């Protein structure tokens, strides 16, 4: 089991930037074995994938955030970050950190952090 704690959410004006961070911990788990990701859920909407990154730094982004968001990871520090630029009101959501362990097809989730984009 892996524990995930997000931080960095807040209120920002349209066109602004935020950087989200997620710290992973557990009982000696192999962080590099997990595909890490960020998902978000807006009010009245289903949770959707924002970006993922593998231990080999292969990335995948939702079309709605390509060119604006960048996901990265630090395997030594067991962290994953999401740099969000040119933010839009439609980016407003609770953002969740995700860890996926492919050999067991197991997902772990953080508690979420609120991002609000409003003027």
PDB file of N, CA, C and O in Angstrom, residues 10-16 87-90 92 115-119:
ATOM      1  N   UNK A  10      -5.002  25.860  -4.809  1.00  0.00           N
ATOM      2  CA  UNK A  10      -5.384  27.174  -4.344  1.00  0.00           C
ATOM      3  C   UNK A  10      -6.194  27.918  -5.376  1.00  0.00           C
ATOM      4  O   UNK A  10      -6.673  27.346  -6.353  1.00  0.00           O
ATOM      5  N   UNK A  11      -6.338  29.217  -5.146  1.00  0.00           N
ATOM      6  CA  UNK A  11      -7.084  30.103  -6.028  1.00  0.00           C
ATOM      7  C   UNK A  11      -6.125  30.869  -6.916  1.00  0.00           C
ATOM      8  O   UNK A  11      -5.146  31.455  -6.430  1.00  0.00           O
ATOM      9  N   UNK A  12      -6.401  30.876  -8.214  1.00  0.00           N
ATOM     10  CA  UNK A  12      -5.561  31.577  -9.173  1.00  0.00           C
ATOM     11  C   UNK A  12      -6.446  32.207 -10.244  1.00  0.00           C
ATOM     12  O   UNK A  12      -7.522  31.690 -10.560  1.00  0.00           O
ATOM     13  N   UNK A  13      -6.011  33.330 -10.792  1.00  0.00           N
ATOM     14  CA  UNK A  13      -6.760  33.998 -11.852  1.00  0.00           C
ATOM     15  C   UNK A  13      -6.522  33.328 -13.201  1.00  0.00           C
ATOM     16  O   UNK A  13      -5.491  32.689 -13.416  1.00  0.00           O
ATOM     17  N   UNK A  14      -7.479  33.450 -14.131  1.00  0.00           N
ATOM     18  CA  UNK A  14      -7.259  32.901 -15.470  1.00  0.00           C
ATOM     19  C   UNK A  14      -5.959  33.409 -16.071  1.00  0.00           C
ATOM     20  O   UNK A  14      -5.622  34.591 -15.956  1.00  0.00           O
ATOM     21  N   UNK A  15      -5.226  32.504 -16.716  1.00  0.00           N
ATOM     22  CA  UNK A  15      -3.933  32.827 -17.275  1.00  0.00           C
ATOM     23  C   UNK A  15      -2.778  32.622 -16.324  1.00  0.00           C
ATOM     24  O   UNK A  15      -1.615  32.668 -16.751  1.00  0.00           O
ATOM     25  N   UNK A  16      -3.070  32.375 -15.068  1.00  0.00           N
ATOM     26  CA  UNK A  16      -2.037  32.182 -14.074  1.00  0.00           C
ATOM     27  C   UNK A  16      -1.501  30.767 -14.040  1.00  0.00           C
ATOM     28  O   UNK A  16      -1.871  29.921 -14.859  1.00  0.00           O
ATOM     29  N   UNK A  87      -3.797  28.789 -16.984  1.00  0.00           N
ATOM     30  CA  UNK A  87      -4.969  28.152 -16.400  1.00  0.00           C
ATOM     31  C   UNK A  87      -6.260  28.817 -16.862  1.00  0.00           C
ATOM     32  O   UNK A  87      -6.326  30.033 -17.055  1.00  0.00           O
ATOM     33  N   UNK A  88      -7.280  27.989 -17.026  1.00  0.00           N
ATOM     34  CA  UNK A  88      -8.601  28.414 -17.468  1.00  0.00           C
ATOM     35  C   UNK A  88      -9.638  28.082 -16.403  1.00  0.00           C
ATOM     36  O   UNK A  88      -9.427  27.188 -15.589  1.00  0.00           O
ATOM     37  N   UNK A  89     -10.774  28.785 -16.400  1.00  0.00           N
ATOM     38  CA  UNK A  89     -11.831  28.434 -15.444  1.00  0.00           C
ATOM     39  C   UNK A  89     -12.246  26.962 -15.523  1.00  0.00           C
ATOM     40  O   UNK A  89     -12.592  26.370 -14.495  1.00  0.00           O
ATOM     41  N   UNK A  90     -12.198  26.354 -16.717  1.00  0.00           N
ATOM     42  CA  UNK A  90     -12.568  24.947 -16.869  1.00  0.00           C
ATOM     43  C   UNK A  90     -11.580  23.999 -16.195  1.00  0.00           C
ATOM     44  O   UNK A  90     -11.865  22.811 -16.066  1.00  0.00           O
ATOM     45  N   UNK A  92     -10.855  24.291 -13.115  1.00  0.00           N
ATOM     46  CA  UNK A  92     -11.292  24.225 -11.731  1.00  0.00           C
ATOM     47  C   UNK A  92     -11.779  22.824 -11.394  1.00  0.00           C
ATOM     48  O   UNK A  92     -12.664  22.283 -12.051  1.00  0.00           O
ATOM     49  N   UNK A 115      -8.218  23.106  -6.791  1.00  0.00           N
ATOM     50  CA  UNK A 115      -7.713  24.151  -7.679  1.00  0.00           C
ATOM     51  C   UNK A 115      -8.904  24.944  -8.188  1.00  0.00           C
ATOM     52  O   UNK A 115      -9.822  24.376  -8.785  1.00  0.00           O
ATOM     53  N   UNK A 116      -8.892  26.245  -7.949  1.00  0.00           N
ATOM     54  CA  UNK A 116      -9.965  27.123  -8.397  1.00  0.00           C
ATOM     55  C   UNK A 116      -9.386  28.218  -9.269  1.00  0.00           C
ATOM     56  O   UNK A 116      -8.495  28.951  -8.834  1.00  0.00           O
ATOM     57  N   UNK A 117      -9.876  28.320 -10.496  1.00  0.00           N
ATOM     58  CA  UNK A 117      -9.430  29.334 -11.447  1.00  0.00           C
ATOM     59  C   UNK A 117     -10.593  30.290 -11.672  1.00  0.00           C
ATOM     60  O   UNK A 117     -11.607  29.922 -12.271  1.00  0.00           O
ATOM     61  N   UNK A 118     -10.448  31.504 -11.178  1.00  0.00           N
ATOM     62  CA  UNK A 118     -11.544  32.461 -11.229  1.00  0.00           C
ATOM     63  C   UNK A 118     -10.991  33.873 -11.144  1.00  0.00           C
ATOM     64  O   UNK A 118      -9.989  34.126 -10.480  1.00  0.00           O
ATOM     65  N   UNK A 119     -11.677  34.799 -11.819  1.00  0.00           N
ATOM     66  CA  UNK A 119     -11.324  36.203 -11.739  1.00  0.00           C
ATOM     67  C   UNK A 119     -12.104  36.910 -10.644  1.00  0.00           C
ATOM     68  O   UNK A 119     -11.894  38.077 -10.376  1.00  0.00           O
TER      69      UNK A 119
END
